[in-house]
Amino acid sequence: MACEIDLPALCFVSVDITGKCNQTDQTYISGETDVEVGCIFQFSRDLCVTCHKGDTVISSSDRILYRIQCQPHSFSVQLKFTPILRRDRGNYSCKATVDGSSREIPFSFEVFENPTVTLFPSTLSLLEGDQRNLTCKVTNTDAVKTIPLRLAWCDPGGSTIDKSKIVRVREGMERLMLNSTDAPGDYMCGVTKCTESATLVIIKPKEKVCPETTDSRGTSWPQTVGNTSLVLPCPEGFQGNVRRICDVTGEWEDLNYITCVRKAVAQIEEEVASITEGVVTSEKVSDVLEKLQEVTKVNDSTAGDLDKSIDLVDTLAAAVSKSDSPAVGDTATAKSFVNVVDNILSVDTSKEDWQQVQKSNATKASALMRAVTSFGLAAAASLTVNKPLTISSSTMVLEVAKVKKQDITFPNENLKGVKSSLRLSQENYHAEEEVIYAAAYYRTMAEILQKIHPGDDKTTQKEIRSQILSLAVQAAGKRLAELDMDVTLNFYHGQVDDAELECGYWNFNKGSWRTDGCKRSHINSSFSRCDCDHLTNFAILMSPTRVVSKSNLRFLTTISIVGCSLSILGCLVTVLTHVCLWRSVRSTKSVILVNLCVALTLAYGVFLVGVERTENKAICTAVAAILHYLLLANFCLMFAQGINMTRQAVTVSRKSSRLEVVLALSWGVPAVIVGITLGVTELEGYGNDQFCWLTVEDGVLYALAGPALFIILANTVFIIIIMRVLFSTKMMIQKANREKFMISFRSLCVLMPVFGVTWVFGILAFNEDTVVFQYLFAILNSLQGFLIFVMHCIFNTKVGQFT
């Protein structure tokens, strides 16, 4: 019976070994070919079979299949690369052993890179009488052996170019001589066929041109016609292309070398990739970190080097954290890792590069912090219990440890320049279990992380006013950061206005600073204490501006409470009055009005009782969602009333409206909107640490503001239509101006509360300079229910004749 075993080795005891492989020395092109090697060993009884690349045991990965199968009287080995890559080159062997005898079959792969061709400059701009060159170059020199003697060239018509115009510089590099009399258009080149193109442009008189210039890195930018994006190869020693725009005015825009990576950094990428595909060993990790430490401390780095280095650190840390065997073998390896991160975080030498990296991808700083945490936890796993390791550098401090029956404090010793600290009580985990943790203090990260929540305007901008602390804890293989934890942090932030400080944490999923789950208790003007219910990266945030001042906020709060209370009373009286006099006042308008009063009463009640219930996240989220639904229902009912009253004003038709459908839509559509919003946001944005309301930073507030703005605009149009009809009646035409004004004013007072137009003051109330609109908004909208009672009960003639 045949058997198949997905193991790298299988051991027995036997004699006489024979065997062969179907693969010897071969040459391939990287990324183009699937390669499969099969080896068969014959045996009389039992064998032990292993395969290696150099001294490393081969293992399976997503790209590499390695399998040993046992069959009657033979062992077969299957090794398959899909596809084979440049890093797979080297010497391999499969070996069968038994007792003192063995049979080893060696084989090797030579893998050449797929030729990468660049034709530059991407645009060749010539004045009359000018002559310049287009250069076609195979940029990866290791692939030169795989290309023909001459490169292929094509003119704009697709024909082969006269060889007399082509100058061969060296193997894999040629130049095409062009002048202003040549046909403008796209010229092409390639290895065996024309694949890369560059455009010849003849500059017209008076056309804007960017002058020829050389940048700080020595790249020469030729004269280029305006409104052109020019691409050139990166400087010598770097891989990739660099792009620069010549704008329509004939001015060069700023440079960005984010796509240029030093070859030394790119070569390490292969080694990191090989670690992720094989067995992660401490020797390999240590070797790669030493090389990274060397290449990241070079002063002549680019934004591309920084970007790629972060990717390498992140990938390496992920591989180390997932390894089944210890991958951080000694203190030296951990120090090398911290030194690499220190080189990356050196703001003094790479501030401009960091700005370019963050502009290109705002998650890079997050990725680096995540890598520090992952690597730190892996390093902590190999330590002795209660003997922490602290590594300090110019930009950060990393402390890792394995503890038992004790609190976690960081730092656990006095460190120069570190004034902030954190503490996690052992009550947060089982006292008998061993716990590992990684804590970090970032001296310069605050200068790198973004300071504005995505989608926020300047009025809600947050500024980081302290250094950043980080803590991650793991017990029994599980990250405790995923659970509710109570951690206490003490921050030094210097002299600031106490009222403007908040405790915040970095949300990796959102890529922004958040404040929910953290409460601040003031210690003095320079220190703050933060109590948070989760573990992540913490800091003190400060709002440089407020929407309203503290004194105005106090008055507005009082107005809202008094106004909402009066509105609840007014709505209840309005509903009771209409119920008692239903036979006399019954109409479509009255039905919608009663529904509106019910919705307003519920909304005001939930607002007064629950808007500040932030101590319980679940309750706070529920309150915010209910308020969202009730306010949307209010707007839908106001929209329905607007349509109904406008229809009555402009038509004499007595055809009844579909009231049941109108009410169903008014109460049902808000439920659909809230349900979709809750599902899409996964409850994020419903409630924060201050109010149980919708947040701006998650965009949830727009799920109310969008429909509300539409309805306000529509109802404003309805008011204009109704007033226009009113003024065109014969009765109004005959009245004096004073009477017209009084009738118009009373009509507006009747319409505006039920149409919700007063909410427009909320749009105008966006900062301290427009605080008058804040007061108008608070007064009119908190009193909306009371105004409905006044205008539709006290001044309603149908109601008045029964009272």
PDB file of C-alpha atoms in Angstrom, residues 127-286:
ATOM      1  CA  LEU A 127      14.234  73.210 -29.802  1.00  0.00           C
ATOM      2  CA  GLU A 128      14.935  73.866 -33.484  1.00  0.00           C
ATOM      3  CA  GLY A 129      18.550  72.826 -34.220  1.00  0.00           C
ATOM      4  CA  ASP A 130      18.893  70.702 -31.065  1.00  0.00           C
ATOM      5  CA  GLN A 131      20.247  67.152 -31.027  1.00  0.00           C
ATOM      6  CA  ARG A 132      19.933  64.813 -28.039  1.00  0.00           C
ATOM      7  CA  ASN A 133      19.880  61.090 -27.206  1.00  0.00           C
ATOM      8  CA  LEU A 134      17.337  58.542 -26.035  1.00  0.00           C
ATOM      9  CA  THR A 135      19.013  55.832 -23.918  1.00  0.00           C
ATOM     10  CA  CYS A 136      17.742  52.252 -23.817  1.00  0.00           C
ATOM     11  CA  LYS A 137      19.201  50.277 -20.913  1.00  0.00           C
ATOM     12  CA  VAL A 138      18.800  46.889 -19.263  1.00  0.00           C
ATOM     13  CA  THR A 139      18.742  48.100 -15.643  1.00  0.00           C
ATOM     14  CA  ASN A 140      19.304  44.760 -13.878  1.00  0.00           C
ATOM     15  CA  THR A 141      22.875  43.866 -14.817  1.00  0.00           C
ATOM     16  CA  ASP A 142      22.458  40.238 -13.709  1.00  0.00           C
ATOM     17  CA  ALA A 143      20.048  39.755 -16.615  1.00  0.00           C
ATOM     18  CA  VAL A 144      22.457  41.007 -19.311  1.00  0.00           C
ATOM     19  CA  LYS A 145      23.660  37.454 -20.034  1.00  0.00           C
ATOM     20  CA  THR A 146      20.146  36.477 -21.138  1.00  0.00           C
ATOM     21  CA  ILE A 147      19.710  39.188 -23.802  1.00  0.00           C
ATOM     22  CA  PRO A 148      20.795  39.243 -27.464  1.00  0.00           C
ATOM     23  CA  LEU A 149      23.798  41.203 -28.690  1.00  0.00           C
ATOM     24  CA  ARG A 150      21.711  44.157 -29.950  1.00  0.00           C
ATOM     25  CA  LEU A 151      18.523  45.720 -28.578  1.00  0.00           C
ATOM     26  CA  ALA A 152      15.427  46.298 -30.724  1.00  0.00           C
ATOM     27  CA  TRP A 153      14.381  49.865 -31.760  1.00  0.00           C
ATOM     28  CA  CYS A 154      11.205  51.146 -33.460  1.00  0.00           C
ATOM     29  CA  ASP A 155      10.220  54.576 -34.811  1.00  0.00           C
ATOM     30  CA  PRO A 156       6.763  56.248 -34.378  1.00  0.00           C
ATOM     31  CA  GLY A 157       5.475  54.359 -37.396  1.00  0.00           C
ATOM     32  CA  GLY A 158       6.489  50.993 -35.917  1.00  0.00           C
ATOM     33  CA  SER A 159       9.343  50.428 -38.376  1.00  0.00           C
ATOM     34  CA  THR A 160      12.859  49.368 -37.417  1.00  0.00           C
ATOM     35  CA  ILE A 161      15.190  52.342 -36.965  1.00  0.00           C
ATOM     36  CA  ASP A 162      18.270  52.872 -39.138  1.00  0.00           C
ATOM     37  CA  LYS A 163      21.203  51.280 -37.244  1.00  0.00           C
ATOM     38  CA  SER A 164      23.459  54.214 -38.180  1.00  0.00           C
ATOM     39  CA  LYS A 165      21.522  56.373 -35.662  1.00  0.00           C
ATOM     40  CA  ILE A 166      22.107  53.852 -32.837  1.00  0.00           C
ATOM     41  CA  VAL A 167      25.279  53.890 -30.714  1.00  0.00           C
ATOM     42  CA  ARG A 168      26.112  50.815 -28.618  1.00  0.00           C
ATOM     43  CA  VAL A 169      27.556  52.010 -25.286  1.00  0.00           C
ATOM     44  CA  ARG A 170      28.047  48.581 -23.744  1.00  0.00           C
ATOM     45  CA  GLU A 171      26.287  45.263 -23.465  1.00  0.00           C
ATOM     46  CA  GLY A 172      22.620  45.968 -22.634  1.00  0.00           C
ATOM     47  CA  MET A 173      22.857  49.740 -23.222  1.00  0.00           C
ATOM     48  CA  GLU A 174      22.364  51.723 -26.463  1.00  0.00           C
ATOM     49  CA  ARG A 175      21.605  55.318 -27.454  1.00  0.00           C
ATOM     50  CA  LEU A 176      19.437  56.660 -30.280  1.00  0.00           C
ATOM     51  CA  MET A 177      20.604  59.970 -31.789  1.00  0.00           C
ATOM     52  CA  LEU A 178      17.649  62.311 -32.520  1.00  0.00           C
ATOM     53  CA  ASN A 179      17.442  65.924 -33.706  1.00  0.00           C
ATOM     54  CA  SER A 180      14.715  68.489 -34.292  1.00  0.00           C
ATOM     55  CA  THR A 181      14.209  67.353 -37.886  1.00  0.00           C
ATOM     56  CA  ASP A 182      13.163  63.828 -36.852  1.00  0.00           C
ATOM     57  CA  ALA A 183       9.481  62.956 -36.753  1.00  0.00           C
ATOM     58  CA  PRO A 184       7.882  63.712 -33.362  1.00  0.00           C
ATOM     59  CA  GLY A 185       6.044  60.871 -31.626  1.00  0.00           C
ATOM     60  CA  ASP A 186       6.745  57.705 -29.656  1.00  0.00           C
ATOM     61  CA  TYR A 187      10.076  55.916 -30.154  1.00  0.00           C
ATOM     62  CA  MET A 188      10.412  52.431 -28.675  1.00  0.00           C
ATOM     63  CA  CYS A 189      13.006  49.866 -27.635  1.00  0.00           C
ATOM     64  CA  GLY A 190      13.210  46.466 -25.962  1.00  0.00           C
ATOM     65  CA  VAL A 191      15.182  43.235 -25.629  1.00  0.00           C
ATOM     66  CA  THR A 192      13.705  41.163 -28.457  1.00  0.00           C
ATOM     67  CA  LYS A 193      10.814  43.429 -29.390  1.00  0.00           C
ATOM     68  CA  CYS A 194       9.870  47.050 -28.809  1.00  0.00           C
ATOM     69  CA  THR A 195       8.154  47.323 -25.414  1.00  0.00           C
ATOM     70  CA  GLU A 196       9.270  50.610 -23.807  1.00  0.00           C
ATOM     71  CA  SER A 197       8.387  53.997 -25.278  1.00  0.00           C
ATOM     72  CA  ALA A 198       9.551  57.610 -25.018  1.00  0.00           C
ATOM     73  CA  THR A 199       8.078  60.665 -26.717  1.00  0.00           C
ATOM     74  CA  LEU A 200       9.937  63.120 -28.936  1.00  0.00           C
ATOM     75  CA  VAL A 201       8.441  66.631 -28.709  1.00  0.00           C
ATOM     76  CA  ILE A 202       9.523  69.560 -30.901  1.00  0.00           C
ATOM     77  CA  ILE A 203       9.189  72.765 -28.848  1.00  0.00           C
ATOM     78  CA  LYS A 204       7.135  75.439 -30.586  1.00  0.00           C
ATOM     79  CA  PRO A 205       7.953  79.186 -30.421  1.00  0.00           C
ATOM     80  CA  LYS A 206       6.735  80.899 -27.204  1.00  0.00           C
ATOM     81  CA  GLU A 207       5.937  77.539 -25.621  1.00  0.00           C
ATOM     82  CA  LYS A 208       6.750  77.309 -21.871  1.00  0.00           C
ATOM     83  CA  VAL A 209       9.863  75.247 -21.145  1.00  0.00           C
ATOM     84  CA  CYS A 210      11.467  74.091 -17.886  1.00  0.00           C
ATOM     85  CA  PRO A 211      15.217  74.787 -18.077  1.00  0.00           C
ATOM     86  CA  GLU A 212      17.897  72.140 -17.837  1.00  0.00           C
ATOM     87  CA  THR A 213      18.953  71.644 -14.213  1.00  0.00           C
ATOM     88  CA  THR A 214      20.775  69.280 -11.863  1.00  0.00           C
ATOM     89  CA  ASP A 215      19.251  68.366  -8.489  1.00  0.00           C
ATOM     90  CA  SER A 216      20.993  67.790  -5.148  1.00  0.00           C
ATOM     91  CA  ARG A 217      21.476  64.079  -5.896  1.00  0.00           C
ATOM     92  CA  GLY A 218      23.250  64.771  -9.173  1.00  0.00           C
ATOM     93  CA  THR A 219      20.390  63.825 -11.513  1.00  0.00           C
ATOM     94  CA  SER A 220      20.429  66.002 -14.635  1.00  0.00           C
ATOM     95  CA  TRP A 221      16.971  67.085 -15.805  1.00  0.00           C
ATOM     96  CA  PRO A 222      16.994  68.175 -19.475  1.00  0.00           C
ATOM     97  CA  GLN A 223      14.972  71.070 -20.834  1.00  0.00           C
ATOM     98  CA  THR A 224      11.377  69.919 -21.004  1.00  0.00           C
ATOM     99  CA  VAL A 225       8.234  71.375 -22.527  1.00  0.00           C
ATOM    100  CA  GLY A 226       5.619  72.565 -20.014  1.00  0.00           C
ATOM    101  CA  ASN A 227       2.817  70.315 -18.713  1.00  0.00           C
ATOM    102  CA  THR A 228       5.019  67.202 -18.927  1.00  0.00           C
ATOM    103  CA  SER A 229       5.798  64.406 -16.481  1.00  0.00           C
ATOM    104  CA  LEU A 230       9.432  63.427 -16.997  1.00  0.00           C
ATOM    105  CA  VAL A 231      10.834  60.034 -15.901  1.00  0.00           C
ATOM    106  CA  LEU A 232      14.552  59.288 -15.491  1.00  0.00           C
ATOM    107  CA  PRO A 233      16.511  56.386 -13.956  1.00  0.00           C
ATOM    108  CA  CYS A 234      17.415  56.722 -10.296  1.00  0.00           C
ATOM    109  CA  PRO A 235      21.026  57.781  -9.518  1.00  0.00           C
ATOM    110  CA  GLU A 236      23.874  55.283  -9.791  1.00  0.00           C
ATOM    111  CA  GLY A 237      23.658  52.655  -7.077  1.00  0.00           C
ATOM    112  CA  PHE A 238      19.877  52.900  -6.837  1.00  0.00           C
ATOM    113  CA  GLN A 239      17.104  50.857  -8.455  1.00  0.00           C
ATOM    114  CA  GLY A 240      13.941  52.272  -9.997  1.00  0.00           C
ATOM    115  CA  ASN A 241      12.905  55.451 -11.781  1.00  0.00           C
ATOM    116  CA  VAL A 242      12.344  58.974 -10.508  1.00  0.00           C
ATOM    117  CA  ARG A 243       9.564  61.215 -11.804  1.00  0.00           C
ATOM    118  CA  ARG A 244       9.394  65.012 -11.943  1.00  0.00           C
ATOM    119  CA  ILE A 245       6.703  67.311 -13.332  1.00  0.00           C
ATOM    120  CA  CYS A 246       7.339  70.378 -15.473  1.00  0.00           C
ATOM    121  CA  ASP A 247       4.158  72.407 -14.938  1.00  0.00           C
ATOM    122  CA  VAL A 248       2.264  74.531 -17.459  1.00  0.00           C
ATOM    123  CA  THR A 249       4.130  77.675 -16.375  1.00  0.00           C
ATOM    124  CA  GLY A 250       7.543  76.200 -17.169  1.00  0.00           C
ATOM    125  CA  GLU A 251       8.539  75.570 -13.518  1.00  0.00           C
ATOM    126  CA  TRP A 252       9.923  72.329 -12.104  1.00  0.00           C
ATOM    127  CA  GLU A 253       7.877  70.856  -9.242  1.00  0.00           C
ATOM    128  CA  ASP A 254       9.432  69.334  -6.101  1.00  0.00           C
ATOM    129  CA  LEU A 255      11.254  66.018  -6.358  1.00  0.00           C
ATOM    130  CA  ASN A 256      10.270  62.794  -4.668  1.00  0.00           C
ATOM    131  CA  TYR A 257      12.725  59.875  -4.611  1.00  0.00           C
ATOM    132  CA  ILE A 258      10.184  57.492  -3.021  1.00  0.00           C
ATOM    133  CA  THR A 259      10.653  55.024  -5.908  1.00  0.00           C
ATOM    134  CA  CYS A 260      14.461  54.952  -5.690  1.00  0.00           C
ATOM    135  CA  VAL A 261      15.926  52.198  -3.519  1.00  0.00           C
ATOM    136  CA  ARG A 262      19.616  51.481  -3.007  1.00  0.00           C
ATOM    137  CA  LYS A 263      20.688  48.138  -4.430  1.00  0.00           C
ATOM    138  CA  ALA A 264      22.102  47.109  -1.050  1.00  0.00           C
ATOM    139  CA  VAL A 265      18.625  47.494   0.501  1.00  0.00           C
ATOM    140  CA  ALA A 266      16.946  45.681  -2.385  1.00  0.00           C
ATOM    141  CA  GLN A 267      19.341  42.737  -2.012  1.00  0.00           C
ATOM    142  CA  ILE A 268      18.348  42.328   1.642  1.00  0.00           C
ATOM    143  CA  GLU A 269      14.737  42.070   0.488  1.00  0.00           C
ATOM    144  CA  GLU A 270      15.606  38.724  -1.117  1.00  0.00           C
ATOM    145  CA  GLU A 271      17.085  37.452   2.149  1.00  0.00           C
ATOM    146  CA  VAL A 272      14.036  38.538   4.159  1.00  0.00           C
ATOM    147  CA  ALA A 273      11.757  36.852   1.608  1.00  0.00           C
ATOM    148  CA  SER A 274      13.738  33.617   1.873  1.00  0.00           C
ATOM    149  CA  ILE A 275      13.296  33.681   5.665  1.00  0.00           C
ATOM    150  CA  THR A 276       9.520  33.975   5.321  1.00  0.00           C
ATOM    151  CA  GLU A 277       9.480  30.979   2.937  1.00  0.00           C
ATOM    152  CA  GLY A 278      11.730  28.691   4.980  1.00  0.00           C
ATOM    153  CA  VAL A 279      12.401  27.785   8.572  1.00  0.00           C
ATOM    154  CA  VAL A 280      12.913  30.945  10.656  1.00  0.00           C
ATOM    155  CA  THR A 281      16.156  30.499  12.598  1.00  0.00           C
ATOM    156  CA  SER A 282      17.836  32.859  15.039  1.00  0.00           C
ATOM    157  CA  GLU A 283      21.030  32.743  12.934  1.00  0.00           C
ATOM    158  CA  LYS A 284      19.243  33.959   9.796  1.00  0.00           C
ATOM    159  CA  VAL A 285      17.354  36.675  11.678  1.00  0.00           C
ATOM    160  CA  SER A 286      20.562  37.895  13.344  1.00  0.00           C
TER     161      SER A 286
END
